[in-house]
Amino acid sequence: MGDRNDKAFGYAEFGKWYDDHRVATLEPALDRAMDALQHELDDSLSDRDLARIRSISGRVKSKRRTWRKVNQQRYREQLVTVDAIPQIIDDLVGIRLTCTNLRDLEMVQAALENLPSHASKKRPLSLDPASERDYVDAPKESGYRGWHVNLGVALEGSPVTIELQVRTLLQDSWGELTHEDTYSKAGELPPLVEVLSARMADLLATLDDIAEDLRNELDRIDEAIVAETAPVIDTDVNESGVEPGVDALTSGPGADAVDLVVERWRSLDRPLELSSLAWALQNEFGAEVSDDWFGFRTFKRFLTYAVPDGEITGGPQAYLLPADGSVEVSQTPDDTAESSSEAADGVIPDEAQELRRIDRGFPLIETDQWHRIYEQLAEAWRRHGGGPSSTRMLNQITRSARDRAGAMGEPLSRRHLDHVAKTVFAAADAETPLTADEIGDVFVTAVLQRMAELRIVNAGNAARRTAIARWLLC
């Protein structure tokens, strides 16, 4: 490990500090961070999304591994006293979250984007955006892939730094198979081991891409299941003169399914995506229920029978609205001047916060970032050329916009680009490229329409609609 400088501490002093610090700070910080992280995920994600998180585990770095890291060259001159260790080494406490595939990794990132920059008693978990290390887009030389970011958890005194690692199942399997976490001393592995580890990582990354394509196709099928547009009332009746499906709901699983749907509807405090409700039924009663939806043949017909007073929004991403006719969160017209000023200053409107609670993919970003998204998508679309919209075309335009923004030193989130592009393509259905201003106008119109459908803002509230538009456009 090499000799330390004369001013530095020895192992005996370090060991006493470590034992005390672990019990007094590190272990309580881990417990609180685990609870706070689970709370944030529970609040941000649907039951369907939460099911795709396979495990959350935590650890405090062992005494031996901490001592070994303390003695690395890059830390040796900085650590004059043991008390400086937590400020220099940021992974004394770590949490690993394993999810199913790449889309779920992005889902977790989106769920954590809204964490505050400073931890507090009310929000005990914070996120440091500057600490983000994306080893998915830029893998380590060893082949390791994953997404890392530092969280802060509030304890009495200074916040404690927690390193969060988010991996897919396959990325985590590579780490387990190669013992990547064990080999922290660069250059000590035989060259053949390094080559084989990198080859395995590339193969598993290819499988992750295939798994992503598979999930996209399954999601498309799921969306088709709940997007059926069959009429609510069917003129066909059975021999008893009863509408099809009703007999199946008088007892047994069908009746239980109705009770489950009614209970969920009455307890809603926000709109619920139909695909999530359909998933809940499949999860409870088995995937085979989607074959005929208890005799009603389509999910929407079954849902309409179960909650005849329920209101369902239109569009490709349909929602069941709360039973109590939830009140809009918009402010009164008397607040017009203040609201417009806030939007102009880049403050995110309350309505946007509410939309994010419902649609976890909706970006909460500053106005200048919206402008850059519109501009980069317009330029990528112009370079790509016109033609009928397709998933492949959308992906090419989004990827091109992200790459160009990164090359200009102003990186943009792929999730944010995807969200705007999908919204614009669905709303405009244009075969010729749109300008940045046209993309912005189409997107704003679509967002305002969606907020009205979801009862977030009344379509007649011009003051709040103007404030939201200012945030999205200027």
Tab-separated table of C-alpha atoms in Angstrom:
chain	number	residue	atom	x	y	z
A	1	MET	CA	0.000	0.000	0.000
A	2	GLY	CA	2.989	2.262	0.380
A	3	ASP	CA	4.109	4.471	3.256
A	4	ARG	CA	1.931	7.393	4.252
A	5	ASN	CA	3.341	10.861	4.882
A	6	ASP	CA	4.489	11.705	8.412
A	7	LYS	CA	1.470	13.894	9.130
A	8	ALA	CA	-0.990	11.162	8.240
A	9	PHE	CA	-2.666	8.743	10.600
A	10	GLY	CA	-1.905	5.064	10.994
A	11	TYR	CA	-4.163	2.042	10.912
A	12	ALA	CA	-4.758	1.992	14.687
A	13	GLU	CA	-6.053	5.574	14.684
A	14	PHE	CA	-8.055	4.923	11.535
A	15	GLY	CA	-9.575	1.737	12.976
A	16	LYS	CA	-10.849	3.461	16.113
A	17	TRP	CA	-12.300	6.316	14.049
A	18	TYR	CA	-13.961	3.883	11.634
A	19	ASP	CA	-15.595	1.763	14.361
A	20	ASP	CA	-17.032	4.848	16.094
A	21	HIS	CA	-18.107	6.578	12.868
A	22	ARG	CA	-19.770	3.467	11.511
A	23	VAL	CA	-21.987	3.001	14.556
A	24	ALA	CA	-22.736	6.681	15.160
A	25	THR	CA	-23.191	7.902	11.573
A	26	LEU	CA	-22.819	5.470	8.677
A	27	GLU	CA	-25.274	2.778	9.724
A	28	PRO	CA	-28.024	5.248	10.802
A	29	ALA	CA	-27.490	7.151	7.537
A	30	LEU	CA	-27.922	3.971	5.508
A	31	ASP	CA	-31.141	3.040	7.324
A	32	ARG	CA	-32.616	6.493	6.848
A	33	ALA	CA	-31.533	6.715	3.207
A	34	MET	CA	-33.082	3.322	2.403
A	35	ASP	CA	-36.399	4.373	3.969
A	36	ALA	CA	-36.361	7.784	2.258
A	37	LEU	CA	-35.492	6.303	-1.143
A	38	GLN	CA	-38.286	3.747	-0.902
A	39	HIS	CA	-40.700	6.527	0.067
A	40	GLU	CA	-39.665	8.642	-2.932
A	41	LEU	CA	-40.111	5.711	-5.303
A	42	ASP	CA	-43.467	4.729	-3.791
A	43	ASP	CA	-44.675	8.301	-4.200
A	44	SER	CA	-43.362	8.732	-7.752
A	45	LEU	CA	-43.995	5.356	-9.385
A	46	SER	CA	-47.079	3.287	-10.087
A	47	ASP	CA	-47.479	-0.245	-8.752
A	48	ARG	CA	-46.667	-1.478	-12.235
A	49	ASP	CA	-43.406	0.466	-12.345
A	50	LEU	CA	-42.452	-0.490	-8.793
A	51	ALA	CA	-42.757	-4.154	-9.762
A	52	ARG	CA	-39.924	-3.641	-12.229
A	53	ILE	CA	-37.518	-2.714	-9.434
A	54	ARG	CA	-36.154	-6.104	-8.449
A	55	SER	CA	-34.080	-5.222	-5.402
A	56	ILE	CA	-32.745	-2.375	-3.297
A	57	SER	CA	-29.814	-3.175	-1.051
A	58	GLY	CA	-27.369	-1.138	0.961
A	59	ARG	CA	-23.972	-1.508	2.550
A	60	VAL	CA	-21.417	0.359	4.596
A	61	LYS	CA	-17.950	-0.013	3.122
A	62	SER	CA	-15.948	-2.433	5.244
A	63	LYS	CA	-13.008	-1.318	7.363
A	64	ARG	CA	-10.463	-3.163	5.202
A	65	ARG	CA	-11.803	-1.770	1.913
A	66	THR	CA	-12.023	1.737	3.329
A	67	TRP	CA	-8.416	1.542	4.544
A	68	ARG	CA	-7.325	0.297	1.156
A	69	LYS	CA	-9.076	3.213	-0.548
A	70	VAL	CA	-7.635	5.709	1.949
A	71	ASN	CA	-4.180	4.581	0.866
A	72	GLN	CA	-4.760	5.091	-2.856
A	73	GLN	CA	-2.443	7.673	-4.398
A	74	ARG	CA	-5.234	10.109	-5.315
A	75	TYR	CA	-6.362	10.371	-1.666
A	76	ARG	CA	-3.061	9.990	0.168
A	77	GLU	CA	-2.006	13.648	0.275
A	78	GLN	CA	-5.524	14.952	0.973
A	79	LEU	CA	-6.221	12.844	4.035
A	80	VAL	CA	-4.109	14.364	6.781
A	81	THR	CA	-6.637	13.533	9.536
A	82	VAL	CA	-9.240	10.808	9.861
A	83	ASP	CA	-11.993	13.419	10.221
A	84	ALA	CA	-11.448	14.419	6.567
A	85	ILE	CA	-12.308	10.967	5.236
A	86	PRO	CA	-16.104	11.533	4.778
A	87	GLN	CA	-15.444	14.743	2.824
A	88	ILE	CA	-12.962	13.092	0.461
A	89	ILE	CA	-14.369	9.581	-0.011
A	90	ASP	CA	-18.011	9.646	-1.100
A	91	ASP	CA	-18.899	5.949	-1.145
A	92	LEU	CA	-18.531	4.983	2.502
A	93	VAL	CA	-22.257	4.258	2.309
A	94	GLY	CA	-23.748	2.785	-0.831
A	95	ILE	CA	-27.158	1.732	-2.123
A	96	ARG	CA	-27.618	-0.522	-5.132
A	97	LEU	CA	-30.903	-0.584	-7.007
A	98	THR	CA	-31.440	-3.324	-9.567
A	99	CYS	CA	-34.198	-3.007	-12.151
A	100	THR	CA	-35.340	-5.121	-15.083
A	101	ASN	CA	-33.933	-3.335	-18.118
A	102	LEU	CA	-32.676	-0.062	-19.562
A	103	ARG	CA	-36.053	1.684	-19.686
A	104	ASP	CA	-36.503	1.000	-15.988
A	105	LEU	CA	-33.114	2.538	-15.263
A	106	GLU	CA	-34.334	5.706	-16.963
A	107	MET	CA	-37.591	5.417	-15.021
A	108	VAL	CA	-35.630	5.541	-11.754
A	109	GLN	CA	-33.594	8.504	-12.991
A	110	ALA	CA	-36.796	10.380	-13.830
A	111	ALA	CA	-38.294	9.551	-10.417
A	112	LEU	CA	-35.265	11.036	-8.656
A	113	GLU	CA	-34.891	14.141	-10.840
A	114	ASN	CA	-37.168	16.130	-8.565
A	115	LEU	CA	-35.200	15.517	-5.369
A	116	PRO	CA	-34.050	18.744	-3.684
A	117	SER	CA	-30.431	19.859	-3.819
A	118	HIS	CA	-30.233	20.001	-0.016
A	119	ALA	CA	-31.584	17.451	2.446
A	120	SER	CA	-33.928	18.559	5.235
A	121	LYS	CA	-36.199	17.064	7.879
A	122	LYS	CA	-39.150	17.311	5.492
A	123	ARG	CA	-37.238	15.913	2.513
A	124	PRO	CA	-34.424	13.858	4.082
A	125	LEU	CA	-32.987	12.820	0.736
A	126	SER	CA	-31.195	15.134	-1.708
A	127	LEU	CA	-29.475	14.619	-5.064
A	128	ASP	CA	-26.233	16.125	-6.372
A	129	PRO	CA	-26.587	16.387	-10.199
A	130	ALA	CA	-22.883	17.223	-10.589
A	131	SER	CA	-21.958	13.812	-9.166
A	132	GLU	CA	-23.746	11.830	-11.890
A	133	ARG	CA	-21.605	9.193	-13.611
A	134	ASP	CA	-23.266	7.551	-16.590
A	135	TYR	CA	-21.430	4.306	-17.254
A	136	VAL	CA	-24.242	3.095	-19.524
A	137	ASP	CA	-23.542	5.513	-22.360
A	138	ALA	CA	-19.814	5.563	-21.511
A	139	PRO	CA	-18.829	2.200	-19.952
A	140	LYS	CA	-15.659	1.811	-17.912
A	141	GLU	CA	-12.665	0.161	-19.589
A	142	SER	CA	-13.460	-2.981	-17.616
A	143	GLY	CA	-16.847	-3.146	-19.329
A	144	TYR	CA	-18.806	-2.069	-16.266
A	145	ARG	CA	-22.141	-0.400	-17.010
A	146	GLY	CA	-24.473	1.362	-14.614
A	147	TRP	CA	-25.679	4.776	-13.490
A	148	HIS	CA	-24.176	6.364	-10.364
A	149	VAL	CA	-25.165	9.503	-8.487
A	150	ASN	CA	-24.555	10.856	-5.005
A	151	LEU	CA	-27.471	11.303	-2.645
A	152	GLY	CA	-27.384	13.185	0.633
A	153	VAL	CA	-29.333	12.092	3.684
A	154	ALA	CA	-30.107	14.440	6.566
A	155	LEU	CA	-28.955	13.383	10.004
A	156	GLU	CA	-28.187	15.590	12.968
A	157	GLY	CA	-25.237	17.680	11.889
A	158	SER	CA	-23.869	17.559	8.340
A	159	PRO	CA	-25.649	15.507	5.641
A	160	VAL	CA	-24.088	12.140	4.902
A	161	THR	CA	-23.202	11.295	1.296
A	162	ILE	CA	-24.647	8.081	-0.138
A	163	GLU	CA	-23.504	6.656	-3.462
A	164	LEU	CA	-26.466	5.252	-5.398
A	165	GLN	CA	-25.774	2.672	-8.112
A	166	VAL	CA	-28.601	1.768	-10.489
A	167	ARG	CA	-28.122	-1.268	-12.725
A	168	THR	CA	-30.173	-3.562	-14.901
A	169	LEU	CA	-30.349	-7.243	-14.000
A	170	LEU	CA	-27.821	-8.062	-16.701
A	171	GLN	CA	-25.457	-5.268	-15.674
A	172	ASP	CA	-25.640	-6.471	-12.098
A	173	SER	CA	-25.038	-10.064	-13.213
A	174	TRP	CA	-21.839	-8.988	-14.950
A	175	GLY	CA	-20.645	-7.403	-11.713
A	176	GLU	CA	-21.404	-10.575	-9.786
A	177	LEU	CA	-19.800	-12.860	-12.358
A	178	THR	CA	-16.600	-10.825	-12.648
A	179	HIS	CA	-16.399	-9.703	-9.002
A	180	GLU	CA	-15.877	-6.190	-10.358
A	181	ASP	CA	-16.458	-4.634	-6.957
A	182	THR	CA	-13.621	-6.700	-5.480
A	183	TYR	CA	-11.000	-5.560	-7.969
A	184	SER	CA	-10.509	-1.892	-7.165
A	185	LYS	CA	-6.745	-1.881	-7.692
A	186	ALA	CA	-6.211	-0.882	-11.315
A	187	GLY	CA	-3.729	-2.833	-13.369
A	188	GLU	CA	-3.512	-5.890	-11.127
A	189	LEU	CA	-5.725	-8.195	-13.192
A	190	PRO	CA	-4.189	-10.457	-15.837
A	191	PRO	CA	-4.761	-9.054	-19.346
A	192	LEU	CA	-6.797	-12.103	-20.406
A	193	VAL	CA	-9.201	-11.588	-17.505
A	194	GLU	CA	-9.691	-7.964	-18.531
A	195	VAL	CA	-10.343	-8.954	-22.152
A	196	LEU	CA	-12.826	-11.685	-21.224
A	197	SER	CA	-14.617	-9.413	-18.758
A	198	ALA	CA	-15.000	-6.703	-21.399
A	199	ARG	CA	-16.280	-9.240	-23.945
A	200	MET	CA	-18.854	-10.532	-21.460
A	201	ALA	CA	-19.959	-6.965	-20.722
A	202	ASP	CA	-20.474	-6.271	-24.448
A	203	LEU	CA	-22.507	-9.456	-24.885
A	204	LEU	CA	-24.730	-8.655	-21.913
A	205	ALA	CA	-25.160	-5.091	-23.175
A	206	THR	CA	-26.426	-6.531	-26.470
A	207	LEU	CA	-28.885	-8.680	-24.526
A	208	ASP	CA	-30.008	-5.569	-22.632
A	209	ASP	CA	-30.747	-3.894	-25.968
A	210	ILE	CA	-32.739	-6.945	-27.113
A	211	ALA	CA	-34.634	-6.970	-23.798
A	212	GLU	CA	-35.417	-3.307	-24.342
A	213	ASP	CA	-36.806	-4.007	-27.822
A	214	LEU	CA	-38.856	-6.868	-26.374
A	215	ARG	CA	-40.284	-4.630	-23.672
A	216	ASN	CA	-41.164	-1.954	-26.224
A	217	GLU	CA	-43.130	-4.500	-28.224
A	218	LEU	CA	-44.896	-5.852	-25.136
A	219	ASP	CA	-45.746	-2.300	-24.065
A	220	ARG	CA	-47.174	-1.677	-27.522
A	221	ILE	CA	-49.377	-4.745	-27.122
A	222	ASP	CA	-50.457	-3.603	-23.649
A	223	GLU	CA	-51.339	-0.166	-24.978
A	224	ALA	CA	-53.390	-1.765	-27.738
A	225	ILE	CA	-55.314	-3.756	-25.118
A	226	VAL	CA	-56.547	-0.615	-23.344
A	227	ALA	CA	-56.876	1.481	-26.512
A	228	GLU	CA	-59.759	-0.576	-27.881
A	229	THR	CA	-62.412	1.722	-29.291
A	230	ALA	CA	-65.312	-0.744	-29.291
A	231	PRO	CA	-68.670	0.867	-28.412
A	232	VAL	CA	-69.623	0.839	-24.761
A	233	ILE	CA	-73.066	-0.665	-25.425
A	234	ASP	CA	-73.249	-3.832	-27.475
A	235	THR	CA	-76.494	-4.685	-29.226
A	236	ASP	CA	-75.780	-8.403	-28.877
A	237	VAL	CA	-77.453	-10.235	-25.998
A	238	ASN	CA	-77.267	-13.810	-24.827
A	239	GLU	CA	-80.153	-16.296	-24.707
A	240	SER	CA	-81.336	-14.808	-21.412
A	241	GLY	CA	-81.529	-11.337	-22.892
A	242	VAL	CA	-78.555	-10.120	-20.840
A	243	GLU	CA	-75.630	-8.145	-22.249
A	244	PRO	CA	-72.487	-10.275	-22.755
A	245	GLY	CA	-70.186	-10.279	-19.741
A	246	VAL	CA	-72.787	-9.349	-17.132
A	247	ASP	CA	-73.455	-12.974	-16.166
A	248	ALA	CA	-69.733	-13.443	-15.422
A	249	LEU	CA	-69.756	-10.574	-12.943
A	250	THR	CA	-72.500	-11.780	-10.608
A	251	SER	CA	-70.075	-13.942	-8.611
A	252	GLY	CA	-66.572	-15.372	-8.574
A	253	PRO	CA	-63.481	-13.648	-10.046
A	254	GLY	CA	-65.550	-11.322	-12.219
A	255	ALA	CA	-67.373	-9.873	-9.240
A	256	ASP	CA	-64.102	-9.572	-7.320
A	257	ALA	CA	-62.582	-7.730	-10.288
A	258	VAL	CA	-65.440	-5.218	-10.264
A	259	ASP	CA	-64.974	-4.665	-6.537
A	260	LEU	CA	-61.239	-4.087	-7.038
A	261	VAL	CA	-61.817	-1.544	-9.812
A	262	VAL	CA	-64.504	0.319	-7.869
A	263	GLU	CA	-62.289	0.447	-4.777
A	264	ARG	CA	-59.351	1.806	-6.786
A	265	TRP	CA	-61.559	4.385	-8.507
A	266	ARG	CA	-63.068	5.692	-5.275
A	267	SER	CA	-59.669	5.988	-3.611
A	268	LEU	CA	-57.953	7.860	-6.464
A	269	ASP	CA	-56.392	11.195	-5.579
A	270	ARG	CA	-55.019	11.677	-9.080
A	271	PRO	CA	-55.835	10.324	-12.577
A	272	LEU	CA	-54.814	6.697	-13.090
A	273	GLU	CA	-53.390	5.472	-16.376
A	274	LEU	CA	-55.601	2.734	-17.845
A	275	SER	CA	-52.627	0.530	-18.636
A	276	SER	CA	-51.690	0.548	-14.935
A	277	LEU	CA	-55.226	-0.467	-13.926
A	278	ALA	CA	-55.283	-3.218	-16.543
A	279	TRP	CA	-51.920	-4.439	-15.266
A	280	ALA	CA	-53.273	-4.521	-11.695
A	281	LEU	CA	-56.135	-6.773	-12.815
A	282	GLN	CA	-53.781	-9.055	-14.739
A	283	ASN	CA	-51.459	-9.193	-11.754
A	284	GLU	CA	-54.326	-10.100	-9.408
A	285	PHE	CA	-56.346	-12.499	-11.572
A	286	GLY	CA	-53.770	-13.754	-14.087
A	287	ALA	CA	-52.698	-12.544	-17.521
A	288	GLU	CA	-55.406	-14.666	-19.141
A	289	VAL	CA	-58.119	-12.224	-18.022
A	290	SER	CA	-57.095	-9.998	-20.928
A	291	ASP	CA	-58.249	-12.681	-23.379
A	292	ASP	CA	-61.882	-11.591	-23.006
A	293	TRP	CA	-61.995	-9.295	-19.939
A	294	PHE	CA	-64.639	-11.336	-18.104
A	295	GLY	CA	-66.792	-11.677	-21.200
A	296	PHE	CA	-66.719	-8.007	-22.216
A	297	ARG	CA	-64.013	-8.632	-24.834
A	298	THR	CA	-62.324	-5.225	-24.304
A	299	PHE	CA	-60.916	-3.602	-21.188
A	300	LYS	CA	-62.730	-0.319	-21.730
A	301	ARG	CA	-66.101	-2.068	-21.978
A	302	PHE	CA	-65.436	-3.948	-18.751
A	303	LEU	CA	-64.253	-0.735	-17.062
A	304	THR	CA	-67.339	1.167	-18.209
A	305	TYR	CA	-69.589	-1.524	-16.747
A	306	ALA	CA	-67.647	-1.624	-13.458
A	307	VAL	CA	-67.661	2.177	-12.990
A	308	PRO	CA	-70.477	3.544	-15.188
A	309	ASP	CA	-70.039	7.002	-13.658
A	310	GLY	CA	-66.295	7.011	-14.260
A	311	GLU	CA	-64.748	9.493	-16.671
A	312	ILE	CA	-61.983	8.392	-19.040
A	313	THR	CA	-59.759	10.845	-20.894
A	314	GLY	CA	-59.155	10.541	-24.608
A	315	GLY	CA	-55.879	10.286	-26.491
A	316	PRO	CA	-53.324	7.493	-26.794
A	317	GLN	CA	-52.480	7.648	-23.063
A	318	ALA	CA	-55.915	7.356	-21.463
A	319	TYR	CA	-56.597	7.922	-17.750
A	320	LEU	CA	-59.430	7.133	-15.350
A	321	LEU	CA	-60.248	10.328	-13.479
A	322	PRO	CA	-60.921	10.397	-9.708
A	323	ALA	CA	-64.491	9.794	-8.566
A	324	ASP	CA	-64.706	13.055	-6.623
A	325	GLY	CA	-64.116	15.296	-9.631
A	326	SER	CA	-60.732	16.482	-8.320
A	327	VAL	CA	-60.338	20.249	-8.061
A	328	GLU	CA	-57.902	22.001	-10.362
A	329	VAL	CA	-54.689	23.253	-8.800
A	330	SER	CA	-54.614	26.486	-10.814
A	331	GLN	CA	-54.646	29.856	-9.082
A	332	THR	CA	-57.382	32.447	-9.363
A	333	PRO	CA	-57.362	35.126	-12.088
A	334	ASP	CA	-56.403	37.671	-9.390
A	335	ASP	CA	-52.936	36.114	-9.374
A	336	THR	CA	-52.352	36.814	-13.072
A	337	ALA	CA	-49.505	39.296	-12.710
A	338	GLU	CA	-47.613	37.244	-10.160
A	339	SER	CA	-48.113	34.025	-12.114
A	340	SER	CA	-46.876	35.529	-15.370
A	341	SER	CA	-43.843	36.954	-13.600
A	342	GLU	CA	-43.030	33.596	-12.034
A	343	ALA	CA	-43.268	31.833	-15.368
A	344	ALA	CA	-41.048	34.436	-17.009
A	345	ASP	CA	-38.454	33.979	-14.274
A	346	GLY	CA	-38.313	30.236	-14.972
A	347	VAL	CA	-40.195	29.057	-11.877
A	348	ILE	CA	-41.963	25.805	-12.631
A	349	PRO	CA	-45.760	26.291	-12.381
A	350	ASP	CA	-47.786	24.292	-9.855
A	351	GLU	CA	-49.756	22.752	-12.715
A	352	ALA	CA	-46.571	21.311	-14.173
A	353	GLN	CA	-45.719	19.788	-10.796
A	354	GLU	CA	-49.174	18.208	-10.713
A	355	LEU	CA	-48.840	16.855	-14.251
A	356	ARG	CA	-45.516	15.316	-13.253
A	357	ARG	CA	-47.248	13.484	-10.383
A	358	ILE	CA	-49.539	11.886	-12.960
A	359	ASP	CA	-47.146	11.474	-15.867
A	360	ARG	CA	-43.699	10.673	-14.493
A	361	GLY	CA	-42.121	11.269	-17.900
A	362	PHE	CA	-43.136	14.930	-18.076
A	363	PRO	CA	-40.007	17.118	-17.728
A	364	LEU	CA	-39.701	19.732	-15.009
A	365	ILE	CA	-37.040	21.971	-16.524
A	366	GLU	CA	-36.201	25.639	-17.023
A	367	THR	CA	-37.606	27.618	-19.940
A	368	ASP	CA	-34.255	27.923	-21.723
A	369	GLN	CA	-33.999	24.117	-21.808
A	370	TRP	CA	-37.380	23.899	-23.542
A	371	HIS	CA	-36.025	26.262	-26.211
A	372	ARG	CA	-32.917	24.159	-26.750
A	373	ILE	CA	-35.029	20.995	-27.048
A	374	TYR	CA	-37.233	22.597	-29.717
A	375	GLU	CA	-34.207	23.898	-31.621
A	376	GLN	CA	-32.267	20.641	-31.555
A	377	LEU	CA	-35.300	18.561	-32.559
A	378	ALA	CA	-36.059	20.968	-35.412
A	379	GLU	CA	-32.498	20.772	-36.718
A	380	ALA	CA	-32.406	16.962	-36.405
A	381	TRP	CA	-35.764	16.690	-38.155
A	382	ARG	CA	-34.562	18.993	-40.957
A	383	ARG	CA	-31.443	16.863	-41.452
A	384	HIS	CA	-33.460	13.661	-41.430
A	385	GLY	CA	-35.959	14.966	-43.959
A	386	GLY	CA	-39.693	14.434	-44.222
A	387	GLY	CA	-41.799	11.336	-44.544
A	388	PRO	CA	-44.413	9.417	-42.569
A	389	SER	CA	-43.724	9.329	-38.847
A	390	SER	CA	-42.623	6.045	-37.327
A	391	THR	CA	-40.955	4.809	-34.178
A	392	ARG	CA	-37.705	4.361	-36.084
A	393	MET	CA	-37.835	7.903	-37.454
A	394	LEU	CA	-38.591	9.337	-34.003
A	395	ASN	CA	-35.681	7.454	-32.444
A	396	GLN	CA	-33.300	8.655	-35.165
A	397	ILE	CA	-34.331	12.273	-34.723
A	398	THR	CA	-34.106	12.091	-30.922
A	399	ARG	CA	-30.680	10.432	-31.043
A	400	SER	CA	-29.394	12.959	-33.558
A	401	ALA	CA	-30.657	15.875	-31.447
A	402	ARG	CA	-29.029	14.481	-28.316
A	403	ASP	CA	-25.691	13.864	-30.056
A	404	ARG	CA	-25.620	17.325	-31.610
A	405	ALA	CA	-26.459	19.021	-28.295
A	406	GLY	CA	-23.701	17.056	-26.579
A	407	ALA	CA	-21.183	17.977	-29.275
A	408	MET	CA	-22.057	21.657	-28.745
A	409	GLY	CA	-21.297	21.347	-25.033
A	410	GLU	CA	-24.967	21.760	-24.037
A	411	PRO	CA	-26.160	18.193	-23.374
A	412	LEU	CA	-29.876	17.458	-23.272
A	413	SER	CA	-31.624	14.562	-21.578
A	414	ARG	CA	-32.720	11.823	-23.947
A	415	ARG	CA	-35.855	11.357	-21.817
A	416	HIS	CA	-36.794	15.012	-22.279
A	417	LEU	CA	-36.155	14.918	-26.021
A	418	ASP	CA	-38.171	11.711	-26.341
A	419	HIS	CA	-41.103	13.166	-24.437
A	420	VAL	CA	-41.344	16.292	-26.576
A	421	ALA	CA	-40.783	14.414	-29.828
A	422	LYS	CA	-43.449	11.788	-29.079
A	423	THR	CA	-45.946	14.458	-28.039
A	424	VAL	CA	-45.331	16.534	-31.173
A	425	PHE	CA	-45.403	13.554	-33.528
A	426	ALA	CA	-48.686	12.338	-32.041
A	427	ALA	CA	-50.292	15.779	-32.112
A	428	ALA	CA	-49.016	17.139	-35.438
A	429	ASP	CA	-48.620	13.986	-37.526
A	430	ALA	CA	-46.603	16.155	-39.919
A	431	GLU	CA	-44.712	14.606	-42.833
A	432	THR	CA	-42.579	17.709	-43.384
A	433	PRO	CA	-40.079	18.980	-40.780
A	434	LEU	CA	-41.342	21.634	-38.366
A	435	THR	CA	-39.384	24.680	-37.234
A	436	ALA	CA	-38.415	25.173	-33.600
A	437	ASP	CA	-41.248	27.689	-33.144
A	438	GLU	CA	-43.766	25.291	-34.709
A	439	ILE	CA	-42.578	22.436	-32.479
A	440	GLY	CA	-42.946	24.676	-29.424
A	441	ASP	CA	-46.459	25.759	-30.415
A	442	VAL	CA	-47.627	22.194	-31.048
A	443	PHE	CA	-46.124	20.985	-27.774
A	444	VAL	CA	-47.672	23.798	-25.711
A	445	THR	CA	-51.105	23.193	-27.235
A	446	ALA	CA	-50.842	19.476	-26.480
A	447	VAL	CA	-49.710	20.067	-22.876
A	448	LEU	CA	-52.523	22.550	-22.177
A	449	GLN	CA	-55.081	20.198	-23.691
A	450	ARG	CA	-53.817	17.356	-21.547
A	451	MET	CA	-53.903	19.472	-18.395
A	452	ALA	CA	-57.521	20.347	-19.156
A	453	GLU	CA	-58.470	16.701	-19.734
A	454	LEU	CA	-56.820	15.715	-16.446
A	455	ARG	CA	-58.633	18.526	-14.571
A	456	ILE	CA	-55.340	20.164	-13.635
A	457	VAL	CA	-56.358	23.500	-15.098
A	458	ASN	CA	-59.726	24.622	-16.407
A	459	ALA	CA	-59.836	25.208	-20.154
A	460	GLY	CA	-61.421	28.594	-19.469
A	461	ASN	CA	-58.746	29.831	-17.072
A	462	ALA	CA	-56.861	32.083	-19.462
A	463	ALA	CA	-54.558	33.480	-16.783
A	464	ARG	CA	-53.093	30.138	-15.772
A	465	ARG	CA	-52.941	28.833	-19.338
A	466	THR	CA	-50.938	31.937	-20.289
A	467	ALA	CA	-48.557	31.468	-17.364
A	468	ILE	CA	-47.953	27.826	-18.319
A	469	ALA	CA	-47.407	28.750	-21.967
A	470	ARG	CA	-44.858	31.415	-20.958
A	471	TRP	CA	-42.914	28.806	-18.994
A	472	LEU	CA	-42.881	26.469	-21.995
A	473	LEU	CA	-42.142	29.082	-24.650
A	474	CYS	CA	-40.438	32.271	-23.460
